[in-house]
PDB file of C-alpha atoms in Angstrom:
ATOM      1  CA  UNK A   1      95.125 113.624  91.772  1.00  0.00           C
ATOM      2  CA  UNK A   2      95.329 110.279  93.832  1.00  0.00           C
ATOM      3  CA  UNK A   3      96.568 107.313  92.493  1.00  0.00           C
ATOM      4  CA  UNK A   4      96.713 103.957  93.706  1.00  0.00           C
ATOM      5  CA  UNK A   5      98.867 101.223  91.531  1.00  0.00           C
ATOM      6  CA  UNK A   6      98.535  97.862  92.884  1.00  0.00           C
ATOM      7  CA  UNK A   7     101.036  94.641  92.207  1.00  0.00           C
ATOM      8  CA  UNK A   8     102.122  91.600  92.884  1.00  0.00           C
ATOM      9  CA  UNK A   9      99.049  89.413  92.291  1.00  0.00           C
ATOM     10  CA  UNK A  10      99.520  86.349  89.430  1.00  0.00           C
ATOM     11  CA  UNK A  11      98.851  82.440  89.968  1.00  0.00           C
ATOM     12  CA  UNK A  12      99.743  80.782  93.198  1.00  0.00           C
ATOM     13  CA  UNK A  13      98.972  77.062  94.684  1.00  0.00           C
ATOM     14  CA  UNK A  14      96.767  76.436  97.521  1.00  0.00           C
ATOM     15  CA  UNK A  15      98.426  76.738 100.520  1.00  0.00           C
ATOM     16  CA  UNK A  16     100.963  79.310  99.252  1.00  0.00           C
ATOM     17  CA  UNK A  17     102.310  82.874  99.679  1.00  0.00           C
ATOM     18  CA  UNK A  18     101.568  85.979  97.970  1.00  0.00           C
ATOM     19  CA  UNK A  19     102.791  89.657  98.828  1.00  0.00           C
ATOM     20  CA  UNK A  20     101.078  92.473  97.623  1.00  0.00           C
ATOM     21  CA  UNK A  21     101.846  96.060  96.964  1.00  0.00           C
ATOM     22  CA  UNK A  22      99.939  99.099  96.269  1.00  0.00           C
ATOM     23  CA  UNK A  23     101.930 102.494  95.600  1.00  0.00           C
ATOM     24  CA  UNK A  24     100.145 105.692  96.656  1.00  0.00           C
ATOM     25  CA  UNK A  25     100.503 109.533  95.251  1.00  0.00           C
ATOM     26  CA  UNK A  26      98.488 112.548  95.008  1.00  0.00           C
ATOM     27  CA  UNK A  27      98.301 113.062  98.964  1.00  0.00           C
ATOM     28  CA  UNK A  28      99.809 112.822 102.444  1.00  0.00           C
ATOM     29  CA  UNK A  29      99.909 109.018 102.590  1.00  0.00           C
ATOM     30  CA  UNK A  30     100.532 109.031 106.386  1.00  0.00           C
ATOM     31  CA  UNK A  31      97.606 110.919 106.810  1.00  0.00           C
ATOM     32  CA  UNK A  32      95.083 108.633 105.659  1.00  0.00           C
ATOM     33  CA  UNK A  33      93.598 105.039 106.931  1.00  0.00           C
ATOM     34  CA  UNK A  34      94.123 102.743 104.164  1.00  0.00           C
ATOM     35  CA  UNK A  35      92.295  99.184 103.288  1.00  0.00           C
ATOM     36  CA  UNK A  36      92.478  96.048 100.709  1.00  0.00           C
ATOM     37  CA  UNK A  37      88.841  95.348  99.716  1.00  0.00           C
ATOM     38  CA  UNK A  38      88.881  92.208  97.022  1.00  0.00           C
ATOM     39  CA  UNK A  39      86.305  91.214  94.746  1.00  0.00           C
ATOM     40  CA  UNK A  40      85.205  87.379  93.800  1.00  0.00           C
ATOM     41  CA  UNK A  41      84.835  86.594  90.188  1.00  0.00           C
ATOM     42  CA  UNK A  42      81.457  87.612  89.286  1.00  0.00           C
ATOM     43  CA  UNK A  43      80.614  88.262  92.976  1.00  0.00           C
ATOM     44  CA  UNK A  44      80.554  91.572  95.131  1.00  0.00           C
ATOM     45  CA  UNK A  45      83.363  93.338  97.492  1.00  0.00           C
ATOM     46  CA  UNK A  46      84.406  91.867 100.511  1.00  0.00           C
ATOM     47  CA  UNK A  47      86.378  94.492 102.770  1.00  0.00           C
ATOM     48  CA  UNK A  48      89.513  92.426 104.093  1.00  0.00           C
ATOM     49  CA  UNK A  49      91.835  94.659 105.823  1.00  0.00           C
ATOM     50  CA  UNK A  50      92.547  98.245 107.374  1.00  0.00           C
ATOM     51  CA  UNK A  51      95.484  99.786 108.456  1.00  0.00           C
ATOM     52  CA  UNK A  52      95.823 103.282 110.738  1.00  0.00           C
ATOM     53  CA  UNK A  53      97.407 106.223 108.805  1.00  0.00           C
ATOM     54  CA  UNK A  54     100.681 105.689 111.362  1.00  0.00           C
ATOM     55  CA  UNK A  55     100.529 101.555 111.197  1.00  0.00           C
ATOM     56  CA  UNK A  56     100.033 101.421 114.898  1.00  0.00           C
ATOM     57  CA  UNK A  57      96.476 100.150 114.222  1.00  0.00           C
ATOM     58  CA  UNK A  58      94.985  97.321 111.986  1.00  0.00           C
ATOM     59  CA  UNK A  59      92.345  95.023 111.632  1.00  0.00           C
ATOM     60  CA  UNK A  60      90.720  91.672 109.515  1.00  0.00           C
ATOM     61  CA  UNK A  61      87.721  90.444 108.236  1.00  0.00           C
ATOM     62  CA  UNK A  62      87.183  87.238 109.647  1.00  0.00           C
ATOM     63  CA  UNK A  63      87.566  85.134 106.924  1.00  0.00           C
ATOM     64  CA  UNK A  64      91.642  86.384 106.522  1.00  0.00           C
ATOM     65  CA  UNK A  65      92.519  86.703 110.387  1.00  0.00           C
ATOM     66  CA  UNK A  66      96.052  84.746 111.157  1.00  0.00           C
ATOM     67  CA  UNK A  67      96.888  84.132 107.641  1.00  0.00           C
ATOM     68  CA  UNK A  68      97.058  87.857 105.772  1.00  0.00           C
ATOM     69  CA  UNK A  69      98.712  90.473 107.382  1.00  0.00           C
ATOM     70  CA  UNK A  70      98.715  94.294 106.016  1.00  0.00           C
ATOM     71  CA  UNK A  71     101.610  96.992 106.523  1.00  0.00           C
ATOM     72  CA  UNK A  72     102.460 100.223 105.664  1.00  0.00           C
ATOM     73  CA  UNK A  73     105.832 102.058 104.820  1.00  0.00           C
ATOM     74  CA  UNK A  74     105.225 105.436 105.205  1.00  0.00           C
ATOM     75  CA  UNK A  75     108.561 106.606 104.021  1.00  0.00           C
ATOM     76  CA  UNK A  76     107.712 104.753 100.511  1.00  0.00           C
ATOM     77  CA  UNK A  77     103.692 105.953 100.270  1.00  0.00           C
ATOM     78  CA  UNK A  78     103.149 102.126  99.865  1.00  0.00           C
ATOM     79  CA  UNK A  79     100.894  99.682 101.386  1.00  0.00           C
ATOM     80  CA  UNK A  80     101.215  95.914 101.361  1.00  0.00           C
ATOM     81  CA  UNK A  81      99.098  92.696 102.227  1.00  0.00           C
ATOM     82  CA  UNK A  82     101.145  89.422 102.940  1.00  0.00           C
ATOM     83  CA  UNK A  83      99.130  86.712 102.312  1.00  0.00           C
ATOM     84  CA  UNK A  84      99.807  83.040 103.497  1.00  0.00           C
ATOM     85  CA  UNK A  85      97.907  79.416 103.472  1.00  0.00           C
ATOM     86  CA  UNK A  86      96.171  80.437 100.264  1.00  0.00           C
ATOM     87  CA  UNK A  87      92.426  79.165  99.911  1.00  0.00           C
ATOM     88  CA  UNK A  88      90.746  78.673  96.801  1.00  0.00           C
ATOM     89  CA  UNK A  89      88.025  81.176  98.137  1.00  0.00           C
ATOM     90  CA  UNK A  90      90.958  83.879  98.441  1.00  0.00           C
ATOM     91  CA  UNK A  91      90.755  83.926  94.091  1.00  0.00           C
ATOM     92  CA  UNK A  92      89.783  87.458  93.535  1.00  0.00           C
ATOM     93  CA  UNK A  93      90.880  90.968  92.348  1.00  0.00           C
ATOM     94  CA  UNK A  94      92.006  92.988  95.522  1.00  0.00           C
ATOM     95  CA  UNK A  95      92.169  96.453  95.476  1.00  0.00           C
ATOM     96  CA  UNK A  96      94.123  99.028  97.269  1.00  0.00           C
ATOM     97  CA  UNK A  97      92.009 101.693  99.134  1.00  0.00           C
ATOM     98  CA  UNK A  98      92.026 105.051 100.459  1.00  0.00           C
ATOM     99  CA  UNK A  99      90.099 106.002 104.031  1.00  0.00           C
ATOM    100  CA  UNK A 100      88.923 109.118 104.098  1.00  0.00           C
ATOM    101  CA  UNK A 101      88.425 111.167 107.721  1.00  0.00           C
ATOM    102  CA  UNK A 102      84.779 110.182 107.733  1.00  0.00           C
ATOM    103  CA  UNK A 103      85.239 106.509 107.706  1.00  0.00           C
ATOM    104  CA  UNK A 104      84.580 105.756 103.796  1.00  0.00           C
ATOM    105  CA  UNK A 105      86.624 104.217 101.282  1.00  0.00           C
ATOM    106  CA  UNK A 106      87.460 107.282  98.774  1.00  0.00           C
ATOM    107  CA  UNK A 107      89.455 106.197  96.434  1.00  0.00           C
ATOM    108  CA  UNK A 108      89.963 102.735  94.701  1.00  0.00           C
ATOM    109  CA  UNK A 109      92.956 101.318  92.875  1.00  0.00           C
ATOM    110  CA  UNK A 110      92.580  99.444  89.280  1.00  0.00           C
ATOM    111  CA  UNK A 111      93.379  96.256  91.319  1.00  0.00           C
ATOM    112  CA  UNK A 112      95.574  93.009  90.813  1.00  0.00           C
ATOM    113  CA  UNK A 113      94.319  89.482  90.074  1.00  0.00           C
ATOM    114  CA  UNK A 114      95.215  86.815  92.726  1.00  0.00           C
ATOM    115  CA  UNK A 115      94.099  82.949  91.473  1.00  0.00           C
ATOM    116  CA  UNK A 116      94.637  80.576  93.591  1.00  0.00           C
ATOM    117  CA  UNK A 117      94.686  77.479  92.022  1.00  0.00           C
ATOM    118  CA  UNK A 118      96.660  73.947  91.085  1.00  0.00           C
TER     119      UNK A 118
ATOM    120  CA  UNK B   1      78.338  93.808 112.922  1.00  0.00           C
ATOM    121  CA  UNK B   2      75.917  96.099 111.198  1.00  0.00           C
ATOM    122  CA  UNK B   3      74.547  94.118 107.425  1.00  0.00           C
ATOM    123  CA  UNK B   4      73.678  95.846 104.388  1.00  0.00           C
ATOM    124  CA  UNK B   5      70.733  94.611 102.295  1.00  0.00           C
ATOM    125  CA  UNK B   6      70.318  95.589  99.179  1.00  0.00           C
ATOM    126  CA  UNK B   7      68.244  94.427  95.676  1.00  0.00           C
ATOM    127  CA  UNK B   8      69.815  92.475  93.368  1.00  0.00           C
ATOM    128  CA  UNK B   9      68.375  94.672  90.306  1.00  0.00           C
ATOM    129  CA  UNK B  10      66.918  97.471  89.203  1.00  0.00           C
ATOM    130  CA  UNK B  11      66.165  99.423  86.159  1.00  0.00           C
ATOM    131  CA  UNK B  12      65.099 101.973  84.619  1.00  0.00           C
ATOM    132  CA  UNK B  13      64.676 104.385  81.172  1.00  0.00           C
ATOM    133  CA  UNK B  14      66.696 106.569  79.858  1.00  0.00           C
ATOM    134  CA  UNK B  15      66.158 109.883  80.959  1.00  0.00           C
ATOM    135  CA  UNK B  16      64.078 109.011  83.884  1.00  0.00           C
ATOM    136  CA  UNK B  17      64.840 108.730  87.438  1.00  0.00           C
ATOM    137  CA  UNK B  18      65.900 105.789  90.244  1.00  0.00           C
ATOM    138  CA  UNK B  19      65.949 105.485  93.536  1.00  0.00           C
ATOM    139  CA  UNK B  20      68.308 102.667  95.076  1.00  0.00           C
ATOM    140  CA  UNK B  21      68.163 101.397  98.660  1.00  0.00           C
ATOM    141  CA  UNK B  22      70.410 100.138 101.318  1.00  0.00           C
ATOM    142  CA  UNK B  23      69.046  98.934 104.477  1.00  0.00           C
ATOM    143  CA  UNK B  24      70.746  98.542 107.687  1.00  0.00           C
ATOM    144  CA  UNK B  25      70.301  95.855 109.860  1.00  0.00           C
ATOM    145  CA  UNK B  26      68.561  96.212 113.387  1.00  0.00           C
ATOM    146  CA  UNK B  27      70.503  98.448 116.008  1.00  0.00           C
ATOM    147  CA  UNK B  28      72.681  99.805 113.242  1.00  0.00           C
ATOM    148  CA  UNK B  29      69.768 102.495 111.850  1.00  0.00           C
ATOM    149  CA  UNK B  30      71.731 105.431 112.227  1.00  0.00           C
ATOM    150  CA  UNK B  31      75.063 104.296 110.710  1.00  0.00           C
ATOM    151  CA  UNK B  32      76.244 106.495 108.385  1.00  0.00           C
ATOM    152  CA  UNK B  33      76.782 104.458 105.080  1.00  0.00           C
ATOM    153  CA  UNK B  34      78.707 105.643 101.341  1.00  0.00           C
ATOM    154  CA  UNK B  35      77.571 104.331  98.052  1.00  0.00           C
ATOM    155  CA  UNK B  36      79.945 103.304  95.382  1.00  0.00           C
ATOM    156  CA  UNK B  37      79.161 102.781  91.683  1.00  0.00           C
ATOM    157  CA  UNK B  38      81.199  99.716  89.549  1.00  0.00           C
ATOM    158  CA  UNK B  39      81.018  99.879  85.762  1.00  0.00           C
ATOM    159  CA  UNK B  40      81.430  96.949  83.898  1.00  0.00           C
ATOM    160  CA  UNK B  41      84.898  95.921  83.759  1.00  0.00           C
ATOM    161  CA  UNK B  42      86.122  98.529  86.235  1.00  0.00           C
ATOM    162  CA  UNK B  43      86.970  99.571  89.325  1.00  0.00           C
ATOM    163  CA  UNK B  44      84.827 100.775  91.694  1.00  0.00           C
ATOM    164  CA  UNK B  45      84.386 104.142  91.960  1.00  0.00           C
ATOM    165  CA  UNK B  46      82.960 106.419  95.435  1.00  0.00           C
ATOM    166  CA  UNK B  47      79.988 108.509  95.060  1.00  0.00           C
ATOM    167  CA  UNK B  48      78.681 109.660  98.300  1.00  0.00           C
ATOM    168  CA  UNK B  49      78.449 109.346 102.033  1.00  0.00           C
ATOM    169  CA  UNK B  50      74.777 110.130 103.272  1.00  0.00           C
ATOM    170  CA  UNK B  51      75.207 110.932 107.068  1.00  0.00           C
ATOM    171  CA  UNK B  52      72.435 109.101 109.659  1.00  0.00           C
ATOM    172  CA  UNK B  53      70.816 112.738 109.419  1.00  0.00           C
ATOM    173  CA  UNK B  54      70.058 112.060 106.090  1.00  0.00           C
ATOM    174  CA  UNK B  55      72.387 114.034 104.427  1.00  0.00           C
ATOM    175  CA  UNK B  56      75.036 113.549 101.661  1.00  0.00           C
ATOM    176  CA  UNK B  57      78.269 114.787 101.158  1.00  0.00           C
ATOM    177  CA  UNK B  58      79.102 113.872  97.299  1.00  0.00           C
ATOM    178  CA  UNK B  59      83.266 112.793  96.092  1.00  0.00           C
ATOM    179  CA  UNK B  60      84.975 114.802  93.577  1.00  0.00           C
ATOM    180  CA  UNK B  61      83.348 114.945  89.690  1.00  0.00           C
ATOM    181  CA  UNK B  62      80.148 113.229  90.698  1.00  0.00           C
ATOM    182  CA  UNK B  63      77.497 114.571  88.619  1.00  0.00           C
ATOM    183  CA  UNK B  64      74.429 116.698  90.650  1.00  0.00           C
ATOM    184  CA  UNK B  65      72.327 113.998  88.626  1.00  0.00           C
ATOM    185  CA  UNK B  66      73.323 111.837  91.855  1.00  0.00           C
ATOM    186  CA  UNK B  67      71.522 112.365  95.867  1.00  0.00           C
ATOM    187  CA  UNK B  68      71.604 110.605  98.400  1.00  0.00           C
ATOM    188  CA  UNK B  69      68.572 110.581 101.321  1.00  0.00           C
ATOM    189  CA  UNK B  70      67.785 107.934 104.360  1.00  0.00           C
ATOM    190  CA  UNK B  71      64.243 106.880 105.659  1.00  0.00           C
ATOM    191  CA  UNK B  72      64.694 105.259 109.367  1.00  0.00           C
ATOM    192  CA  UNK B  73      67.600 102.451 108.162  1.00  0.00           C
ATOM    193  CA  UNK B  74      66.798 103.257 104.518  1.00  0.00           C
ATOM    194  CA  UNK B  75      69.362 104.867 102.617  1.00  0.00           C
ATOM    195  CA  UNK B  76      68.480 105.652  99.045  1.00  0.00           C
ATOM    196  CA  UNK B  77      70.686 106.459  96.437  1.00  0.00           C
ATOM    197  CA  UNK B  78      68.874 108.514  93.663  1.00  0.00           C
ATOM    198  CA  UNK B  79      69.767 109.108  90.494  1.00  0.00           C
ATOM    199  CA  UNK B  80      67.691 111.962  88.046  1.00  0.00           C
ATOM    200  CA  UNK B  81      68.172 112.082  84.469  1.00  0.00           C
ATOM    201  CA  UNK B  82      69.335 108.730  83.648  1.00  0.00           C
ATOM    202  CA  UNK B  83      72.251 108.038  81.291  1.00  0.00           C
ATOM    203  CA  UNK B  84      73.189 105.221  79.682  1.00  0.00           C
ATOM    204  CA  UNK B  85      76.445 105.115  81.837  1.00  0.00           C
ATOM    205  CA  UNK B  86      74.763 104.844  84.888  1.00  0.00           C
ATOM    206  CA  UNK B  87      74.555 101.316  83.645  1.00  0.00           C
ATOM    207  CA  UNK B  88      76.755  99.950  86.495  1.00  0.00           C
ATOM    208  CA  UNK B  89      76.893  98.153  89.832  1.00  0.00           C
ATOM    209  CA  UNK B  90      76.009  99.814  92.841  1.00  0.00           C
ATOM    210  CA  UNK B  91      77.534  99.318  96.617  1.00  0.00           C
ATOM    211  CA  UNK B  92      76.391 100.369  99.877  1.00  0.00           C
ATOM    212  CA  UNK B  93      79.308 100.327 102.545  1.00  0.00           C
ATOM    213  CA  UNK B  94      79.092 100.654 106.335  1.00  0.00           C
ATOM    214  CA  UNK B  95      81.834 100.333 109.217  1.00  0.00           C
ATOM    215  CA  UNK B  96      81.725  99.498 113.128  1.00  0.00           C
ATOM    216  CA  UNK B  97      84.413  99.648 115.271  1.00  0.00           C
ATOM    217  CA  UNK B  98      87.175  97.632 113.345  1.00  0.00           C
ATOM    218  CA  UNK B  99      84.768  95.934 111.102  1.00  0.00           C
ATOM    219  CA  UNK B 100      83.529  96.839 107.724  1.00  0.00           C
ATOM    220  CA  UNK B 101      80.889  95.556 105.440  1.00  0.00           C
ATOM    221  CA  UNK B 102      79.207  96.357 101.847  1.00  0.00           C
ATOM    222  CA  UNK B 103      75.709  95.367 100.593  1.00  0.00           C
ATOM    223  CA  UNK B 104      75.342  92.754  98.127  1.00  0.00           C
ATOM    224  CA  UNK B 105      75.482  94.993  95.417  1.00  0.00           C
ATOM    225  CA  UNK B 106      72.521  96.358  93.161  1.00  0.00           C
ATOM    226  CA  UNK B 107      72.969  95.818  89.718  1.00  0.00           C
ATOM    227  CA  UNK B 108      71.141  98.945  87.249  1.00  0.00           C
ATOM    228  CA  UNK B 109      70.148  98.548  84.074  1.00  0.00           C
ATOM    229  CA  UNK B 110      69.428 101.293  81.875  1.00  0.00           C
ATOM    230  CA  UNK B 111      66.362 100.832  79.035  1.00  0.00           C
TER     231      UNK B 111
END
C-alpha cells in the first residue's frame, strides 16, 4: 500500500524559512515523479512543484519560482520542499504527491499545515 | 498553459445520477486530464484519468458507480447511483510540459 507522511509544517513569520518532508513507502520511490500540491484555506489546489523520479529534473509554479526549492533523497524514499521569503499567500496545507507513468497525481499524502503569519 | 474550468456546484439525489464537467481551454482539447474527489476534511483522493480518446482508466478501490467520458474539450465525470459519500469536492487536473494546473473545483451536494 503507498503511503505518504508529510512534516515539518507549523507557524512561521513572513519572510521566513520552512523545510518540509514527506516520507514515502509501499513502492519503488526512485521510480516515480513526485510533486507538492498545497491547498488555501477554504480555497482549491494549487500544484507547486515536481521533481523527476532520479532528481535530475524539476520544475515551479510561478508563483514559488526562486524562493521554494524541492529535492529528493532516493536512498531515504523521502521528498522535501525548502521554502524561503515566506508570503502570507504561501498559508496553506501542502501535500506530498505521487506521479504516476501517465502524468497524474496518484496518490496524496494527509498533508501538513504551513501559516505564515506575525 | 492549458486552464481548467469547472462549476462551482452541483447536486443531486440520492440514488440518482451526475455528470460533472471539466473544460479545457482553447488549443489544449485533447489533453488528457484525471479527476480527483476531496471529502470534507480530507485529503484528496485520485479517481480517474480519461484519455483525449475519451476513455478512462479508473485508480485502485474506485467504485464502478464512477466513469469518466470527454465531448470535444469536455471531460465529464459521471457518477450512477448516488451515495451520500459522494458528498465531496471534485478536481479536474491537467499538465503541459513542466506545468500543471487543476480546475477550480466542483463542489457536490447530495439531496
Amino acid at each position: 500500500e503507498v503511503q505518504l507522511v508529510e512534516s515539518g509544517g507549523g507557524l512561521v513569520q513572513p519572510g521566513g524559512s520552512l523545510s518540509l518532508s514527506c516520507v514515502a513507502s509501499g513502492f519503488t520511490f526512485s521510480t516515480y515523479a513526485m510533486r507538492w500540491v498545497r491547498q488555501a484555506p477554504g480555497k482549491g489546489l494549487e500544484w507547486v512543484s515536481t521533481v523527476s523520479g532520479s532528481g535530475g529534473s524539476t520544475s515551479y509554479a510561478g508563483s514559488v519560482k526562486g524562493r521554494f526549492t524541492i529535492s529528493r533523497d532516493n536512498s531515504k524514499n523521502t521528498l522535501y520542499l525548502q521554502m524561503n521569503s515566506l508570503r502570507a499567500e504561501d498559508t496553506a496545507v501542502y501535500y506530498c504527491a505521487k506521479g504516476l507513468p501517465g502524468g497524474e497525481t496518484g496518490h496524496w499524502g494527509q498533508g501538513t499545515l504551513v501559516t505564515v503569519s506575525s | 498553459q492549458p486552464v481548467l474550468t469547472q462549476s462551482s456546484s452541483a447536486s443531486a439525489s440520492l440514488g440518482s445520477s451526475v455528470k460533472v464537467t471539466c473544460t479545457l481551454s482553447s488549443g489544449h482539447s485533447s489533453n488528457i486530464i484525471a479527476w480527483h474527489q476531496q471529502q470534507p476534511g480530507k485529503a484528496p483522493r485520485y479517481l480517474m484519468k480519461v484519455e483525449g480518446s475519451g476513455g478512462y482508466n479508473k485508480g485502485s478501490g474506485v467504485p464502478d458507480r464512477f466513469s469518466g467520458s470527454r465531448s470535444g474539450a469536455d471531460r465529464y465525470l459521471t457518477i450512477s447511483n448516488l451515495q451520500s459519500e459522494d458528498e465531496a469536492d471534485y478536481y479536474c487536473e491537467t499538465w503541459d510540459s513542466d506545468t500543471r494546473v487543476f480546475g477550480g473545483g466542483t463542489k457536490l451536494t447530495v439531496l
